[in-house]
Amino acid sequence: MAHKMNLHTNKPPIKSALSNKKVNTKGIKKKLEGPFFKGAQSQWMKYSFRKIKNKPLNSLLIPGTHNSFAKSLKSEKSPKKAKINKIFKGYPKKLIRLILSQWKETQTNGPVEQLMDGVRYFDLKICQDSSEFSKIRKLKICNSLYAGILEKSLQGLANFVKFVGKKEVLIINFREFTSVDEKSHQYLFNTLQSKFGKLLADSNKLSPKSKFKDFIRLNQRVIILYGNSDTVSNSKGLLWSSDVIRSPSFKVQDSISLYSKIKAQLAERSKTDEKLFITPAFITPNIQMIIKGLLSQPTCLQQQSSQVNPTIVNWISSNNLPISKMNVILLNHESKHLLSALIVKNLEH
């Protein structure tokens, strides 16, 4: 029987239907938390191991976040000042900063909270702040405005994968760099080696088609995708080229268009695909949407995401989309409840 497709519902996925999935419950207090027992979602790969161990990494359904660390955009400085001033010509500077912070803050939760919710793919934009003299302070998270020092966020990921999620695999995609010079690239690579050490996955030994259990067996559980080819070439396999991922940009402003784009993208994916496959499951605000938000809802990206995210998860939960072809799902303003409905799909196939 064909599934009835609902493109507009704001109702979250039904938890009772998901809570019957069998997971390894040894040593876990038997109190349900979505599809997992309480506390297990923070280590969902560990508790799903028997089900996912023989699957290639690029066939798992992995929750990810878009512009993952762009949580708090309070800076008065911008790496794209000239472009922003041109777009918002005539607007007061304080209003411009307010608008940008409302529509460019893509996440509510910080790195550690995202990890505990089950996020395993992180999408980063990095900028070099030329006004800073310290190497640590130069490299910052950015999304039109600066969002904070990169190294602090990386430390949170390192602490998790070393001490909490010892059976979890993380994918960190340094997707875009702005004004980052060669010395800073080398400094960042050294920082990644220092923080993650032997946990860095070697692209000479592993690939997106490698089975999940191989990453665990080798204890190489942190994949670094890096958008600078020279640094990748000099990394001896510890940085992975962006060529190993397929990551389109939809840039749509409504859920119907988003559904059509996702469905078409998945239809094109081959069963023999050897790359990580990214599905951007979010709406991209344009200038018209932002200006409209000054007078009516949604007034910010978080509000807009709260309207569309349950719809996206319902598409996946109800199997309206071909789940077997999905890999990494990118969301704005993720939440634990929404991610649980995505993670549990790994237990069904």
mmCIF file of C-alpha atoms in Angstrom:
data_model
loop_
_atom_site.group_PDB
_atom_site.id
_atom_site.type_symbol
_atom_site.label_atom_id
_atom_site.label_comp_id
_atom_site.label_asym_id
_atom_site.label_seq_id
_atom_site.Cartn_x
_atom_site.Cartn_y
_atom_site.Cartn_z
ATOM 1 C CA MET A 1 0.000 0.000 0.000
ATOM 2 C CA ALA A 2 1.362 3.422 -0.893
ATOM 3 C CA HIS A 3 2.225 5.754 1.948
ATOM 4 C CA LYS A 4 0.208 8.900 2.257
ATOM 5 C CA MET A 5 2.572 11.811 1.904
ATOM 6 C CA ASN A 6 2.161 14.759 4.239
ATOM 7 C CA LEU A 7 4.318 17.688 3.292
ATOM 8 C CA HIS A 8 3.002 20.202 5.753
ATOM 9 C CA THR A 9 2.361 18.555 9.100
ATOM 10 C CA ASN A 10 4.028 20.153 12.108
ATOM 11 C CA LYS A 11 3.314 17.140 14.308
ATOM 12 C CA PRO A 12 6.440 15.378 15.615
ATOM 13 C CA PRO A 13 6.935 11.684 14.809
ATOM 14 C CA ILE A 14 4.943 9.359 17.072
ATOM 15 C CA LYS A 15 7.244 8.165 19.833
ATOM 16 C CA SER A 16 5.287 5.035 20.768
ATOM 17 C CA ALA A 17 5.872 3.507 17.355
ATOM 18 C CA LEU A 18 9.604 3.997 17.729
ATOM 19 C CA SER A 19 10.012 2.857 21.307
ATOM 20 C CA ASN A 20 9.560 -0.838 20.501
ATOM 21 C CA LYS A 21 12.879 -1.177 18.669
ATOM 22 C CA LYS A 22 15.279 -3.684 20.246
ATOM 23 C CA VAL A 23 18.619 -2.340 21.395
ATOM 24 C CA ASN A 24 21.334 -3.790 23.582
ATOM 25 C CA THR A 25 20.069 -2.950 27.063
ATOM 26 C CA LYS A 26 22.849 -4.472 29.133
ATOM 27 C CA GLY A 27 23.826 -2.114 31.925
ATOM 28 C CA ILE A 28 21.201 0.487 31.009
ATOM 29 C CA LYS A 29 18.366 1.534 33.258
ATOM 30 C CA LYS A 30 15.146 0.481 31.539
ATOM 31 C CA LYS A 31 13.503 3.817 31.013
ATOM 32 C CA LEU A 32 12.609 4.670 27.436
ATOM 33 C CA GLU A 33 13.839 7.871 25.856
ATOM 34 C CA GLY A 34 12.446 7.943 22.337
ATOM 35 C CA PRO A 35 13.527 4.747 20.565
ATOM 36 C CA PHE A 36 16.426 4.173 22.969
ATOM 37 C CA PHE A 37 16.790 3.506 26.659
ATOM 38 C CA LYS A 38 17.577 6.552 28.758
ATOM 39 C CA GLY A 39 21.094 7.791 28.092
ATOM 40 C CA ALA A 40 21.691 5.510 25.108
ATOM 41 C CA GLN A 41 21.004 8.081 22.392
ATOM 42 C CA SER A 42 24.255 9.851 23.303
ATOM 43 C CA GLN A 43 26.052 6.613 22.306
ATOM 44 C CA TRP A 44 23.645 5.313 19.705
ATOM 45 C CA MET A 45 26.359 3.779 17.529
ATOM 46 C CA LYS A 46 27.561 1.677 20.449
ATOM 47 C CA TYR A 47 24.069 0.422 21.293
ATOM 48 C CA SER A 48 23.281 -0.194 17.615
ATOM 49 C CA PHE A 49 26.592 -1.928 16.898
ATOM 50 C CA ARG A 50 25.266 -5.419 16.185
ATOM 51 C CA LYS A 51 22.842 -3.969 13.651
ATOM 52 C CA ILE A 52 25.207 -1.550 11.910
ATOM 53 C CA LYS A 53 28.646 -3.173 12.231
ATOM 54 C CA ASN A 54 28.684 -4.728 8.748
ATOM 55 C CA LYS A 55 27.213 -1.719 6.959
ATOM 56 C CA PRO A 56 29.418 0.683 4.988
ATOM 57 C CA LEU A 57 29.697 4.073 6.647
ATOM 58 C CA ASN A 58 28.093 5.698 3.616
ATOM 59 C CA SER A 59 24.942 3.581 3.990
ATOM 60 C CA LEU A 60 24.198 4.494 7.622
ATOM 61 C CA LEU A 61 21.643 7.200 8.364
ATOM 62 C CA ILE A 62 23.807 9.735 10.186
ATOM 63 C CA PRO A 63 22.378 12.901 11.781
ATOM 64 C CA GLY A 64 24.370 16.013 10.962
ATOM 65 C CA THR A 65 24.081 19.729 11.541
ATOM 66 C CA HIS A 66 24.460 22.554 9.034
ATOM 67 C CA ASN A 67 26.993 25.244 10.022
ATOM 68 C CA SER A 68 27.313 23.196 13.168
ATOM 69 C CA PHE A 69 28.947 25.644 15.575
ATOM 70 C CA ALA A 70 27.140 28.824 14.460
ATOM 71 C CA LYS A 71 25.267 29.079 17.734
ATOM 72 C CA SER A 72 26.019 32.522 19.081
ATOM 73 C CA LEU A 73 26.717 35.255 16.547
ATOM 74 C CA LYS A 74 27.266 38.249 18.810
ATOM 75 C CA SER A 75 30.386 39.711 17.228
ATOM 76 C CA GLU A 76 30.315 43.210 15.788
ATOM 77 C CA LYS A 77 32.948 42.138 13.268
ATOM 78 C CA SER A 78 32.259 40.311 10.039
ATOM 79 C CA PRO A 79 34.540 38.482 7.585
ATOM 80 C CA LYS A 80 32.163 39.553 4.800
ATOM 81 C CA LYS A 81 31.619 43.169 5.803
ATOM 82 C CA ALA A 82 31.669 44.650 2.278
ATOM 83 C CA LYS A 83 29.130 42.165 0.914
ATOM 84 C CA ILE A 84 26.806 42.595 3.901
ATOM 85 C CA ASN A 85 26.919 46.395 3.721
ATOM 86 C CA LYS A 86 26.014 46.213 0.030
ATOM 87 C CA ILE A 87 23.011 43.941 0.652
ATOM 88 C CA PHE A 88 21.705 45.967 3.595
ATOM 89 C CA LYS A 89 22.646 49.404 2.285
ATOM 90 C CA GLY A 90 20.878 52.132 4.246
ATOM 91 C CA TYR A 91 20.038 49.968 7.284
ATOM 92 C CA PRO A 92 21.448 50.933 10.721
ATOM 93 C CA LYS A 93 24.451 48.800 11.746
ATOM 94 C CA LYS A 94 22.792 47.559 14.940
ATOM 95 C CA LEU A 95 19.757 46.400 12.986
ATOM 96 C CA ILE A 96 21.995 44.618 10.467
ATOM 97 C CA ARG A 97 23.772 42.724 13.270
ATOM 98 C CA LEU A 98 20.438 41.804 14.825
ATOM 99 C CA ILE A 99 19.052 40.523 11.528
ATOM 100 C CA LEU A 100 22.194 38.505 10.810
ATOM 101 C CA SER A 101 22.291 36.945 14.267
ATOM 102 C CA GLN A 102 18.629 35.934 13.954
ATOM 103 C CA TRP A 103 18.969 34.369 10.510
ATOM 104 C CA LYS A 104 22.567 33.116 10.504
ATOM 105 C CA GLU A 105 22.536 31.314 13.855
ATOM 106 C CA THR A 106 21.895 27.829 12.516
ATOM 107 C CA GLN A 107 22.026 25.902 15.805
ATOM 108 C CA THR A 108 20.477 26.213 19.253
ATOM 109 C CA ASN A 109 22.831 23.727 20.910
ATOM 110 C CA GLY A 110 26.600 23.757 21.248
ATOM 111 C CA PRO A 111 28.950 20.962 20.085
ATOM 112 C CA VAL A 112 28.728 18.806 23.219
ATOM 113 C CA GLU A 113 24.935 19.074 23.407
ATOM 114 C CA GLN A 114 24.714 18.071 19.745
ATOM 115 C CA LEU A 115 26.923 15.048 20.399
ATOM 116 C CA MET A 116 24.740 13.959 23.307
ATOM 117 C CA ASP A 117 21.662 14.330 21.084
ATOM 118 C CA GLY A 118 23.250 11.956 18.559
ATOM 119 C CA VAL A 119 24.816 14.267 15.952
ATOM 120 C CA ARG A 120 27.799 12.576 14.299
ATOM 121 C CA TYR A 121 28.477 14.846 11.308
ATOM 122 C CA PHE A 122 29.643 18.434 11.759
ATOM 123 C CA ASP A 123 29.701 21.013 8.964
ATOM 124 C CA LEU A 124 32.058 23.953 9.551
ATOM 125 C CA LYS A 125 32.892 27.315 8.051
ATOM 126 C CA ILE A 126 36.212 28.705 9.276
ATOM 127 C CA CYS A 127 37.448 32.297 9.027
ATOM 128 C CA GLN A 128 40.746 33.901 9.940
ATOM 129 C CA ASP A 129 40.304 37.055 12.007
ATOM 130 C CA SER A 130 43.187 39.303 10.967
ATOM 131 C CA SER A 131 42.602 41.607 13.945
ATOM 132 C CA GLU A 132 43.768 38.866 16.333
ATOM 133 C CA PHE A 133 47.445 38.154 17.018
ATOM 134 C CA SER A 134 47.136 34.872 18.922
ATOM 135 C CA LYS A 135 47.137 31.749 16.731
ATOM 136 C CA ILE A 136 44.382 30.263 18.867
ATOM 137 C CA ARG A 137 42.165 33.327 18.557
ATOM 138 C CA LYS A 138 42.752 33.882 14.829
ATOM 139 C CA LEU A 139 40.760 30.848 13.666
ATOM 140 C CA LYS A 140 37.066 31.300 14.317
ATOM 141 C CA ILE A 141 33.759 29.731 13.464
ATOM 142 C CA CYS A 142 31.847 32.043 11.172
ATOM 143 C CA ASN A 143 28.613 32.431 9.274
ATOM 144 C CA SER A 144 28.556 36.025 8.022
ATOM 145 C CA LEU A 145 29.522 37.042 11.598
ATOM 146 C CA TYR A 146 32.152 35.465 13.842
ATOM 147 C CA ALA A 147 30.709 32.843 16.171
ATOM 148 C CA GLY A 148 33.596 32.007 18.493
ATOM 149 C CA ILE A 149 37.045 30.460 18.700
ATOM 150 C CA LEU A 150 37.316 27.179 16.791
ATOM 151 C CA GLU A 151 39.709 25.460 19.200
ATOM 152 C CA LYS A 152 37.251 25.554 22.106
ATOM 153 C CA SER A 153 34.640 23.692 20.072
ATOM 154 C CA LEU A 154 37.186 21.124 18.874
ATOM 155 C CA GLN A 155 38.160 20.394 22.466
ATOM 156 C CA GLY A 156 34.553 19.493 23.260
ATOM 157 C CA LEU A 157 34.499 16.996 20.389
ATOM 158 C CA ALA A 158 37.840 15.523 21.454
ATOM 159 C CA ASN A 159 36.735 15.060 25.063
ATOM 160 C CA PHE A 160 33.572 13.288 23.940
ATOM 161 C CA VAL A 161 35.175 10.857 21.518
ATOM 162 C CA LYS A 162 37.984 10.004 23.975
ATOM 163 C CA PHE A 163 36.098 9.687 27.238
ATOM 164 C CA VAL A 164 32.360 9.272 26.528
ATOM 165 C CA GLY A 165 31.669 7.995 23.029
ATOM 166 C CA LYS A 166 34.367 5.338 22.763
ATOM 167 C CA LYS A 167 32.407 3.407 20.126
ATOM 168 C CA GLU A 168 31.203 6.441 18.165
ATOM 169 C CA VAL A 169 32.480 7.649 14.778
ATOM 170 C CA LEU A 170 32.579 11.401 14.104
ATOM 171 C CA ILE A 171 32.821 13.142 10.744
ATOM 172 C CA ILE A 172 34.046 16.747 10.863
ATOM 173 C CA ASN A 173 33.845 18.591 7.558
ATOM 174 C CA PHE A 174 35.914 21.760 7.306
ATOM 175 C CA ARG A 175 33.842 22.742 4.323
ATOM 176 C CA GLU A 176 34.732 26.381 3.758
ATOM 177 C CA PHE A 177 37.661 28.631 4.622
ATOM 178 C CA THR A 178 37.684 32.429 4.396
ATOM 179 C CA SER A 179 41.003 34.332 4.412
ATOM 180 C CA VAL A 180 42.858 31.413 6.044
ATOM 181 C CA ASP A 181 46.554 31.506 5.104
ATOM 182 C CA GLU A 182 49.001 28.606 4.751
ATOM 183 C CA LYS A 183 50.456 29.037 8.247
ATOM 184 C CA SER A 184 47.005 28.887 9.810
ATOM 185 C CA HIS A 185 46.134 25.761 7.820
ATOM 186 C CA GLN A 186 49.291 24.101 9.152
ATOM 187 C CA TYR A 187 48.491 25.282 12.669
ATOM 188 C CA LEU A 188 44.975 23.851 12.398
ATOM 189 C CA PHE A 189 46.278 20.505 11.143
ATOM 190 C CA ASN A 190 48.730 20.363 14.056
ATOM 191 C CA THR A 191 45.885 21.214 16.430
ATOM 192 C CA LEU A 192 43.743 18.394 15.049
ATOM 193 C CA GLN A 193 46.612 15.943 15.489
ATOM 194 C CA SER A 194 47.188 17.157 19.034
ATOM 195 C CA LYS A 195 43.542 16.893 20.070
ATOM 196 C CA PHE A 196 42.542 13.645 18.334
ATOM 197 C CA GLY A 197 45.885 11.865 17.967
ATOM 198 C CA LYS A 198 45.615 8.236 16.852
ATOM 199 C CA LEU A 199 41.822 8.546 16.615
ATOM 200 C CA LEU A 200 42.212 10.336 13.263
ATOM 201 C CA ALA A 201 41.027 8.043 10.472
ATOM 202 C CA ASP A 202 43.672 7.315 7.836
ATOM 203 C CA SER A 203 42.230 7.688 4.334
ATOM 204 C CA ASN A 204 44.919 5.294 3.079
ATOM 205 C CA LYS A 205 43.324 2.514 5.150
ATOM 206 C CA LEU A 206 39.657 3.513 5.312
ATOM 207 C CA SER A 207 37.065 4.997 2.977
ATOM 208 C CA PRO A 208 33.352 5.888 2.992
ATOM 209 C CA LYS A 209 32.695 2.313 1.809
ATOM 210 C CA SER A 210 34.537 0.787 4.774
ATOM 211 C CA LYS A 211 32.328 -1.118 7.176
ATOM 212 C CA PHE A 212 31.457 0.594 10.429
ATOM 213 C CA LYS A 213 33.200 -2.147 12.417
ATOM 214 C CA ASP A 214 36.495 -1.377 10.642
ATOM 215 C CA PHE A 215 36.583 2.145 12.086
ATOM 216 C CA ILE A 216 35.955 0.669 15.541
ATOM 217 C CA ARG A 217 38.479 -2.168 15.111
ATOM 218 C CA LEU A 218 41.262 0.224 14.087
ATOM 219 C CA ASN A 219 40.087 2.778 16.670
ATOM 220 C CA GLN A 220 40.279 5.439 13.963
ATOM 221 C CA ARG A 221 36.967 7.078 14.722
ATOM 222 C CA VAL A 222 37.401 10.716 13.696
ATOM 223 C CA ILE A 223 37.174 11.526 9.993
ATOM 224 C CA ILE A 224 38.407 14.989 9.045
ATOM 225 C CA LEU A 225 37.177 16.234 5.671
ATOM 226 C CA TYR A 226 39.213 19.259 4.652
ATOM 227 C CA GLY A 227 38.485 21.844 2.000
ATOM 228 C CA ASN A 228 42.068 22.815 1.215
ATOM 229 C CA SER A 229 43.824 20.509 -1.238
ATOM 230 C CA ASP A 230 47.404 21.535 -0.375
ATOM 231 C CA THR A 231 46.930 20.782 3.318
ATOM 232 C CA VAL A 232 45.262 17.465 2.456
ATOM 233 C CA SER A 233 48.201 16.498 0.222
ATOM 234 C CA ASN A 234 50.670 17.137 3.046
ATOM 235 C CA SER A 235 48.674 15.280 5.710
ATOM 236 C CA LYS A 236 49.759 11.729 4.770
ATOM 237 C CA GLY A 237 46.152 10.568 4.668
ATOM 238 C CA LEU A 238 45.004 12.023 7.993
ATOM 239 C CA LEU A 239 42.904 14.663 6.243
ATOM 240 C CA TRP A 240 40.310 13.433 3.748
ATOM 241 C CA SER A 241 39.719 15.235 0.478
ATOM 242 C CA SER A 242 36.351 16.860 -0.136
ATOM 243 C CA ASP A 243 36.208 14.651 -3.228
ATOM 244 C CA VAL A 244 34.928 11.785 -1.047
ATOM 245 C CA ILE A 245 31.615 13.541 -0.376
ATOM 246 C CA ARG A 246 28.658 14.454 -2.554
ATOM 247 C CA SER A 247 27.099 17.563 -1.055
ATOM 248 C CA PRO A 248 24.599 19.568 -3.146
ATOM 249 C CA SER A 249 23.202 22.978 -2.273
ATOM 250 C CA PHE A 250 19.422 23.195 -2.683
ATOM 251 C CA LYS A 251 18.732 26.788 -1.545
ATOM 252 C CA VAL A 252 14.941 26.485 -1.460
ATOM 253 C CA GLN A 253 12.468 28.537 0.576
ATOM 254 C CA ASP A 254 9.527 26.163 1.114
ATOM 255 C CA SER A 255 8.966 22.558 2.201
ATOM 256 C CA ILE A 256 7.366 21.402 -1.068
ATOM 257 C CA SER A 257 10.412 22.491 -3.087
ATOM 258 C CA LEU A 258 12.696 20.935 -0.480
ATOM 259 C CA TYR A 259 10.873 17.605 -0.685
ATOM 260 C CA SER A 260 11.142 17.594 -4.480
ATOM 261 C CA LYS A 261 14.867 18.350 -4.357
ATOM 262 C CA ILE A 262 15.573 15.639 -1.770
ATOM 263 C CA LYS A 263 13.513 13.045 -3.633
ATOM 264 C CA ALA A 264 15.251 13.819 -6.932
ATOM 265 C CA GLN A 265 18.677 13.742 -5.273
ATOM 266 C CA LEU A 266 18.055 10.329 -3.697
ATOM 267 C CA ALA A 267 16.666 8.921 -6.950
ATOM 268 C CA GLU A 268 19.978 9.705 -8.645
ATOM 269 C CA ARG A 269 22.096 7.897 -6.052
ATOM 270 C CA SER A 270 23.599 4.664 -7.314
ATOM 271 C CA LYS A 271 23.676 1.506 -5.183
ATOM 272 C CA THR A 272 27.405 1.353 -5.860
ATOM 273 C CA ASP A 273 28.048 4.951 -4.774
ATOM 274 C CA GLU A 274 31.417 5.144 -3.011
ATOM 275 C CA LYS A 275 31.077 8.613 -1.510
ATOM 276 C CA LEU A 276 29.569 10.052 1.633
ATOM 277 C CA PHE A 277 26.177 11.344 0.542
ATOM 278 C CA ILE A 278 24.917 14.560 2.112
ATOM 279 C CA THR A 279 21.251 15.561 2.092
ATOM 280 C CA PRO A 280 20.730 19.229 3.091
ATOM 281 C CA ALA A 281 17.353 18.963 4.832
ATOM 282 C CA PHE A 282 16.772 22.621 5.594
ATOM 283 C CA ILE A 283 15.280 25.729 4.056
ATOM 284 C CA THR A 284 17.656 28.535 3.075
ATOM 285 C CA PRO A 285 16.355 32.024 3.897
ATOM 286 C CA ASN A 286 16.685 34.594 1.133
ATOM 287 C CA ILE A 287 16.605 38.369 1.470
ATOM 288 C CA GLN A 288 12.835 38.485 0.882
ATOM 289 C CA MET A 289 12.196 36.037 3.724
ATOM 290 C CA ILE A 290 14.494 37.979 6.046
ATOM 291 C CA ILE A 291 12.855 41.340 5.317
ATOM 292 C CA LYS A 292 9.391 39.796 5.701
ATOM 293 C CA GLY A 293 10.500 38.484 9.087
ATOM 294 C CA LEU A 294 10.784 42.043 10.386
ATOM 295 C CA LEU A 295 6.987 42.240 10.356
ATOM 296 C CA SER A 296 5.682 38.672 10.622
ATOM 297 C CA GLN A 297 6.612 35.109 11.526
ATOM 298 C CA PRO A 298 8.977 33.419 11.123
ATOM 299 C CA THR A 299 11.139 36.185 12.572
ATOM 300 C CA CYS A 300 14.321 34.113 12.795
ATOM 301 C CA LEU A 301 15.905 30.894 11.541
ATOM 302 C CA GLN A 302 15.193 29.030 14.768
ATOM 303 C CA GLN A 303 11.478 29.764 14.462
ATOM 304 C CA GLN A 304 11.499 28.783 10.810
ATOM 305 C CA SER A 305 13.349 25.534 11.585
ATOM 306 C CA SER A 306 10.886 24.624 14.336
ATOM 307 C CA GLN A 307 8.150 24.744 11.689
ATOM 308 C CA VAL A 308 9.889 22.649 9.028
ATOM 309 C CA ASN A 309 12.009 20.137 11.015
ATOM 310 C CA PRO A 310 9.086 17.957 12.211
ATOM 311 C CA THR A 311 7.851 17.817 8.617
ATOM 312 C CA ILE A 312 11.247 16.621 7.392
ATOM 313 C CA VAL A 313 11.465 13.941 10.075
ATOM 314 C CA ASN A 314 7.940 12.764 9.248
ATOM 315 C CA TRP A 315 8.954 12.279 5.613
ATOM 316 C CA ILE A 316 11.708 9.966 6.812
ATOM 317 C CA SER A 317 9.761 8.225 9.602
ATOM 318 C CA SER A 318 6.837 7.430 7.311
ATOM 319 C CA ASN A 319 9.157 6.127 4.561
ATOM 320 C CA ASN A 320 7.903 8.666 2.032
ATOM 321 C CA LEU A 321 11.542 8.965 0.982
ATOM 322 C CA PRO A 322 13.854 6.049 0.029
ATOM 323 C CA ILE A 323 15.605 5.597 3.373
ATOM 324 C CA SER A 324 18.059 3.012 2.050
ATOM 325 C CA LYS A 325 19.640 5.687 -0.158
ATOM 326 C CA MET A 326 20.083 8.225 2.622
ATOM 327 C CA ASN A 327 23.358 8.780 4.413
ATOM 328 C CA VAL A 328 24.038 12.100 6.172
ATOM 329 C CA ILE A 329 21.043 14.333 6.942
ATOM 330 C CA LEU A 330 21.892 17.975 7.661
ATOM 331 C CA LEU A 331 19.529 19.967 9.873
ATOM 332 C CA ASN A 332 19.322 23.485 11.237
ATOM 333 C CA HIS A 333 18.475 23.782 14.951
ATOM 334 C CA GLU A 334 18.491 20.048 15.697
ATOM 335 C CA SER A 335 16.773 18.635 18.771
ATOM 336 C CA LYS A 336 17.078 15.331 20.621
ATOM 337 C CA HIS A 337 13.508 14.265 19.881
ATOM 338 C CA LEU A 338 13.860 14.895 16.158
ATOM 339 C CA LEU A 339 17.176 13.063 15.930
ATOM 340 C CA SER A 340 15.835 9.982 17.704
ATOM 341 C CA ALA A 341 13.385 9.458 14.839
ATOM 342 C CA LEU A 342 16.275 9.537 12.359
ATOM 343 C CA ILE A 343 18.681 7.351 14.317
ATOM 344 C CA VAL A 344 16.151 4.551 14.824
ATOM 345 C CA LYS A 345 15.903 4.001 11.061
ATOM 346 C CA ASN A 346 19.341 2.342 11.277
ATOM 347 C CA LEU A 347 17.720 -0.443 13.303
ATOM 348 C CA GLU A 348 15.098 -1.209 10.670
ATOM 349 C CA HIS A 349 17.248 -2.302 7.741
#
